[in-house]
Amino acid sequence: MMSRRVRGRVVRRGKEKLDCPDIDGNLSLDEGMLDWTSLPDDTAIQVFSCLSHRDRASLSSTCRAWRAIGKSPCLWQALDLRHHNCDTAVVTSLTSRCEGLHKVRFRGSEAAVDIIQLKAKNLREISGDCCRKMTDVVFSVLVARHTALESLTIGPDFCEGISSDAIYVLAICCPKLRKLRLSGIHEVDARAINALAQHCPNLADVGFIDCRRVDETALGNVTSVSFLSVAGTTNIKWNLVSQQWTKLPHLIALDVSRTNIAPVTVTSLFASSCSLKALCALNCPSLEQDASFATNNYHNGKVLLAIFTDILRGAASLFVDMPKNDQNVFLDWRNTKDRKTNEILNWLEWIISNSLLRVSEINPGGLDNFWLNQGASLLINFLQSPQEEVQERAAMALATFVVIDEENASIHTGRAEAVIRYGGIHLLLNLANSWKEGLQAEAAKAIENLSVNANVAKAVADEGGINILVNLARSANRFVAEEAVGGLWNLSVGEDHKGSFAEAGRVKALLDLIIKWSRSIGGEGVTERAAGALANLAADENCSMAIASVGGLHALVTLARTSKVDGVLEQAARALANLATHGESNNSSIAVGSEAGDLEALVQLTRSAHNGVRCVCMCVYLYKFCKKLLVRCGIYPLMIETEKELQQLVEWRHWYDIVSYLWKKFRLATFRNCYTMASYEAIVALASFSANASQSLQERVAGALWGLSVSETNSIAIGQEGGVAPLLLLAQSATEDVHETAVGAIWNLAFNPGNALRIVDEGGVFILVHICTTSASKMARFMSSLALAYMFDGRMHKIALEGTSARGTSKIVKLDNLRKLAFKCIDEFVMSFSNPQAFAAAAAAASSDPTALVQVTEAVSIEEAGQLRCSGAEIGRFVSMLRNPSPTLKGCAAFALLQFTIIGGRHSPLHAKLLQDTASQRLLRAAAAAASAPPEAKIFARIVLRNVEQQQAGSSSI
């Protein structure tokens, strides 16, 4: 039911005046008894007029009475097709309603064809944008079918497909033309302009904007013109302008913004033109760089509107009877009845808003003061313009001028806060509440960009902007929904107003958007933004529970498993990551891991081609999995204090740190046999893509695999899941820390003969030999020699013999050749530490003389090796190798044990304790006394025995 107050607003909007019976505003009706179809026709029409054309058409289909009302000509005088795809059925449906259509707006050259098919013979105003592909043929047919045309605007995009020939056709076909504004025409020649002068006697408003070439002399023949714009047009001969345009008898205002006009031309125009009142010259470098001209405020009583002038005061000075408040000049004039005043200010609004939009897109340097002191205020004034196009351009400019770096979402703080200072947030939200979809989309876009600034986001939330954006996000118009959800995405970052999202079903609204648009072609933008907002909200304890309570986890898992769009997957992964990182008391965290297919979805996403998707999924998978292991082992309560730290690591910008964190916190023997095959697959997937990632990530991934591979069970699983190839690739990194860590993982993998064969098949022997002989890292050389020793201790040969005899023989020959290469490399490595004098002295000295052994120890010591911690199984590997008949392997094993038991090493006491059993010491003594053993091996074995004895004596004294 409509009150007088609503009716008054509708009348003020400029709709036709309808007779509406007085209705008591205090009348209360039982909602269940209300029969909407019984409303008077004029009241129903008022209701229809407050709806978008989409909603009008939908409402018309509800009953016969409203079907007739919905076709009323007064409801279809203006049509905006910019956000609609019109197929044949839609055009046919619209045709029956558009007999009285006066104004139409469209987007794209394809939509121009739809306008032609509407058969709106009385069409007076056409406005189109995004018409780069429009051709002369389409343009000519469009104007030829609408001979009553009075206004034609094509822009602000360039229309390079339109030539002077099409403009000539326009002049012939549309003699009633009053306004013509075209953008980006390659050339407007004299023939076309003279045709306009001859056939369009009422042409008062001409704009050839951003054109490459316009015939200046011919423009002087369009004597009817009152308003002329050549903003952004190049190759203008200003000497001809001074001669020809000063003779135009009715020229009131001229726009030369963004051109290279010189001060002398401006002076000439002001001095010679009797009718000219205002010249708009925004962002004209020649004028701004001339200090004497910029400070000259006297222009023969005429107004110059430029960046260095007070634009609002200048506009106010054009009208003697205007209010003295210069800041409200574009607002106060609306109460005037003077037609000429309306025309001038309408033109100024359109021209200035269009120029400010173009300048904001180019974003030239040196304009900060202008934007802060004038630009923001002007744009906010224009948000209140009665011209819908001006409002849209102002909103577009506000969305653009605050952006410094679009890729990194960097916003100019001063400009954003200037919008708050001049009351722009309230006005933008009002526009977003409009029923006009064009205004909704542009206002939502401006709010979206501005809300990157925390102060703006707070202002939007305080003004009720979250509710407004949630309502807009439900729009059937994809463009409107996309921009509105983008605003919610930015607002969801702020901690102060995350709580309001958990209220009143706003989280549920975001989930509904994901469900709706994930099933629609072209809905990826809405889906990505909605998932991004949920990802931000999921970091909050209360919001995460709200998400889980309304089925958010299921929706996100479904999205992660079905979407093919990288951006959507990335945000879904972030949302799952944040949900997973809350404490065990939070049901959102508990749900991750219990929802059917959630961990499988994460593992699937670790194979994504998108870097961010893979990394985020790996983080949440590792975190959730390791956390379960902690709980299973009964020590999770001890880790609660690190929960907050871990949550921070899982945040999007710190995903790579979690690998290092897990490596350090969870590298416990208790967990090494608890990993599932899926987790190894996920970790190996991360290693596979990290070859092209940052050095920091490469080191952490290799480190995680190194830590896991200490357990032979884990190393077998990693090898089976393809972990050898990526580790070999990382081992060849030019960064020492990366290849050193990767070689450590390969060392562990190589002890398993199956993995050893995989290393051979992947060309790993040559890689390890190269590292062992050339690396600048002693540790990398040391571990590569140990890996080669593991591989060729004889166990791999037994596996190689399996299969057909022919292939087995061939493989054995190949392995024998590689074995010789590996042993040569190991020998050279060990001998590279040889000090002949110290070795000779140690060989000749009695075992009781420690001096010579100390000298050898100092010569061969690798300091970093003392940081390695070996398990009992690992120490046992080297002890077993002492039994091997190969002198090379005996020497390598003794050398390794020496490094692990050096006095002062971090883990030497542990390693010495593992060697204190009788069997180990017997083998060491046998190696020290063996006649067939290399001298170096004997000396190394003696040093190891001495180290063990000293460690044992030290522990006993304690």
JSON list of C-alpha atoms in Angstrom, two decimals, residues 395 398-403 408-413 415-420 424-426 428-429 432 442-470 472 482-498 501 533 536:
[
{"chain": "A", "resi": 395, "resn": "ALA", "atom": "CA", "xyz": [30.59, 6.76, -8.63]},
{"chain": "A", "resi": 398, "resn": "LEU", "atom": "CA", "xyz": [35.28, 7.51, -6.88]},
{"chain": "A", "resi": 399, "resn": "ALA", "atom": "CA", "xyz": [35.91, 3.80, -7.37]},
{"chain": "A", "resi": 400, "resn": "THR", "atom": "CA", "xyz": [38.92, 4.56, -9.56]},
{"chain": "A", "resi": 401, "resn": "PHE", "atom": "CA", "xyz": [40.68, 7.61, -8.11]},
{"chain": "A", "resi": 402, "resn": "VAL", "atom": "CA", "xyz": [41.39, 5.94, -4.73]},
{"chain": "A", "resi": 403, "resn": "VAL", "atom": "CA", "xyz": [43.19, 2.95, -6.25]},
{"chain": "A", "resi": 408, "resn": "ASN", "atom": "CA", "xyz": [47.82, -5.44, -4.54]},
{"chain": "A", "resi": 409, "resn": "ALA", "atom": "CA", "xyz": [44.56, -3.70, -3.55]},
{"chain": "A", "resi": 410, "resn": "SER", "atom": "CA", "xyz": [46.46, -0.60, -2.43]},
{"chain": "A", "resi": 411, "resn": "ILE", "atom": "CA", "xyz": [44.25, 2.42, -1.65]},
{"chain": "A", "resi": 412, "resn": "HIS", "atom": "CA", "xyz": [45.20, 6.09, -1.22]},
{"chain": "A", "resi": 413, "resn": "THR", "atom": "CA", "xyz": [44.35, 6.77, 2.41]},
{"chain": "A", "resi": 415, "resn": "ARG", "atom": "CA", "xyz": [41.56, 10.28, -0.88]},
{"chain": "A", "resi": 416, "resn": "ALA", "atom": "CA", "xyz": [39.48, 7.57, 0.76]},
{"chain": "A", "resi": 417, "resn": "GLU", "atom": "CA", "xyz": [39.10, 9.60, 3.93]},
{"chain": "A", "resi": 418, "resn": "ALA", "atom": "CA", "xyz": [38.23, 12.71, 1.89]},
{"chain": "A", "resi": 419, "resn": "VAL", "atom": "CA", "xyz": [35.17, 10.78, 0.67]},
{"chain": "A", "resi": 420, "resn": "ILE", "atom": "CA", "xyz": [34.15, 10.24, 4.30]},
{"chain": "A", "resi": 424, "resn": "GLY", "atom": "CA", "xyz": [30.23, 10.46, 0.28]},
{"chain": "A", "resi": 425, "resn": "ILE", "atom": "CA", "xyz": [29.58, 7.15, 2.07]},
{"chain": "A", "resi": 426, "resn": "HIS", "atom": "CA", "xyz": [26.00, 8.06, 2.92]},
{"chain": "A", "resi": 428, "resn": "LEU", "atom": "CA", "xyz": [26.86, 6.06, -2.19]},
{"chain": "A", "resi": 429, "resn": "LEU", "atom": "CA", "xyz": [24.73, 3.86, 0.04]},
{"chain": "A", "resi": 432, "resn": "ALA", "atom": "CA", "xyz": [23.06, 1.53, -3.89]},
{"chain": "A", "resi": 442, "resn": "GLU", "atom": "CA", "xyz": [28.49, 1.59, -9.83]},
{"chain": "A", "resi": 443, "resn": "ALA", "atom": "CA", "xyz": [27.75, 2.61, -6.25]},
{"chain": "A", "resi": 444, "resn": "ALA", "atom": "CA", "xyz": [28.51, -0.92, -5.02]},
{"chain": "A", "resi": 445, "resn": "LYS", "atom": "CA", "xyz": [31.78, -0.88, -6.96]},
{"chain": "A", "resi": 446, "resn": "ALA", "atom": "CA", "xyz": [32.78, 2.40, -5.33]},
{"chain": "A", "resi": 447, "resn": "ILE", "atom": "CA", "xyz": [31.92, 1.06, -1.87]},
{"chain": "A", "resi": 448, "resn": "GLU", "atom": "CA", "xyz": [33.88, -2.10, -2.64]},
{"chain": "A", "resi": 449, "resn": "ASN", "atom": "CA", "xyz": [37.05, -0.21, -3.54]},
{"chain": "A", "resi": 450, "resn": "LEU", "atom": "CA", "xyz": [36.78, 2.39, -0.80]},
{"chain": "A", "resi": 451, "resn": "SER", "atom": "CA", "xyz": [36.15, -0.28, 1.85]},
{"chain": "A", "resi": 452, "resn": "VAL", "atom": "CA", "xyz": [39.69, -1.53, 1.48]},
{"chain": "A", "resi": 453, "resn": "ASN", "atom": "CA", "xyz": [40.46, 1.42, 3.77]},
{"chain": "A", "resi": 454, "resn": "ALA", "atom": "CA", "xyz": [39.64, 0.44, 7.37]},
{"chain": "A", "resi": 455, "resn": "ASN", "atom": "CA", "xyz": [38.09, 3.82, 8.23]},
{"chain": "A", "resi": 456, "resn": "VAL", "atom": "CA", "xyz": [35.81, 3.71, 5.22]},
{"chain": "A", "resi": 457, "resn": "ALA", "atom": "CA", "xyz": [34.84, 0.13, 6.03]},
{"chain": "A", "resi": 458, "resn": "LYS", "atom": "CA", "xyz": [33.86, 1.21, 9.53]},
{"chain": "A", "resi": 459, "resn": "ALA", "atom": "CA", "xyz": [31.85, 4.14, 8.15]},
{"chain": "A", "resi": 460, "resn": "VAL", "atom": "CA", "xyz": [30.04, 1.83, 5.72]},
{"chain": "A", "resi": 461, "resn": "ALA", "atom": "CA", "xyz": [29.22, -0.62, 8.51]},
{"chain": "A", "resi": 462, "resn": "ASP", "atom": "CA", "xyz": [28.05, 2.19, 10.82]},
{"chain": "A", "resi": 463, "resn": "GLU", "atom": "CA", "xyz": [25.74, 3.53, 8.08]},
{"chain": "A", "resi": 464, "resn": "GLY", "atom": "CA", "xyz": [24.07, 0.13, 7.70]},
{"chain": "A", "resi": 465, "resn": "GLY", "atom": "CA", "xyz": [26.01, -0.68, 4.56]},
{"chain": "A", "resi": 466, "resn": "ILE", "atom": "CA", "xyz": [26.30, -4.40, 5.31]},
{"chain": "A", "resi": 467, "resn": "ASN", "atom": "CA", "xyz": [22.53, -4.84, 5.11]},
{"chain": "A", "resi": 468, "resn": "ILE", "atom": "CA", "xyz": [22.35, -2.79, 1.94]},
{"chain": "A", "resi": 469, "resn": "LEU", "atom": "CA", "xyz": [25.08, -4.81, 0.26]},
{"chain": "A", "resi": 470, "resn": "VAL", "atom": "CA", "xyz": [23.55, -8.11, 1.39]},
{"chain": "A", "resi": 472, "resn": "LEU", "atom": "CA", "xyz": [22.05, -6.00, -3.40]},
{"chain": "A", "resi": 482, "resn": "GLU", "atom": "CA", "xyz": [29.24, -9.22, -8.13]},
{"chain": "A", "resi": 483, "resn": "GLU", "atom": "CA", "xyz": [30.05, -5.68, -7.01]},
{"chain": "A", "resi": 484, "resn": "ALA", "atom": "CA", "xyz": [27.90, -5.96, -3.88]},
{"chain": "A", "resi": 485, "resn": "VAL", "atom": "CA", "xyz": [29.57, -9.20, -2.79]},
{"chain": "A", "resi": 486, "resn": "GLY", "atom": "CA", "xyz": [32.93, -7.59, -3.52]},
{"chain": "A", "resi": 487, "resn": "GLY", "atom": "CA", "xyz": [32.04, -4.91, -1.00]},
{"chain": "A", "resi": 488, "resn": "LEU", "atom": "CA", "xyz": [31.09, -7.56, 1.56]},
{"chain": "A", "resi": 489, "resn": "TRP", "atom": "CA", "xyz": [34.39, -9.30, 0.89]},
{"chain": "A", "resi": 490, "resn": "ASN", "atom": "CA", "xyz": [36.31, -6.14, 1.81]},
{"chain": "A", "resi": 491, "resn": "LEU", "atom": "CA", "xyz": [34.10, -5.39, 4.81]},
{"chain": "A", "resi": 492, "resn": "SER", "atom": "CA", "xyz": [34.63, -8.91, 6.12]},
{"chain": "A", "resi": 493, "resn": "VAL", "atom": "CA", "xyz": [38.32, -8.11, 6.70]},
{"chain": "A", "resi": 494, "resn": "GLY", "atom": "CA", "xyz": [37.67, -5.73, 9.59]},
{"chain": "A", "resi": 495, "resn": "GLU", "atom": "CA", "xyz": [37.63, -7.28, 13.06]},
{"chain": "A", "resi": 496, "resn": "ASP", "atom": "CA", "xyz": [35.30, -4.59, 14.44]},
{"chain": "A", "resi": 497, "resn": "HIS", "atom": "CA", "xyz": [32.31, -5.55, 12.33]},
{"chain": "A", "resi": 498, "resn": "LYS", "atom": "CA", "xyz": [32.82, -9.26, 11.67]},
{"chain": "A", "resi": 501, "resn": "PHE", "atom": "CA", "xyz": [27.96, -10.76, 9.73]},
{"chain": "A", "resi": 533, "resn": "ALA", "atom": "CA", "xyz": [34.16, -13.13, 2.36]},
{"chain": "A", "resi": 536, "resn": "ASN", "atom": "CA", "xyz": [37.78, -13.85, 6.04]}
]
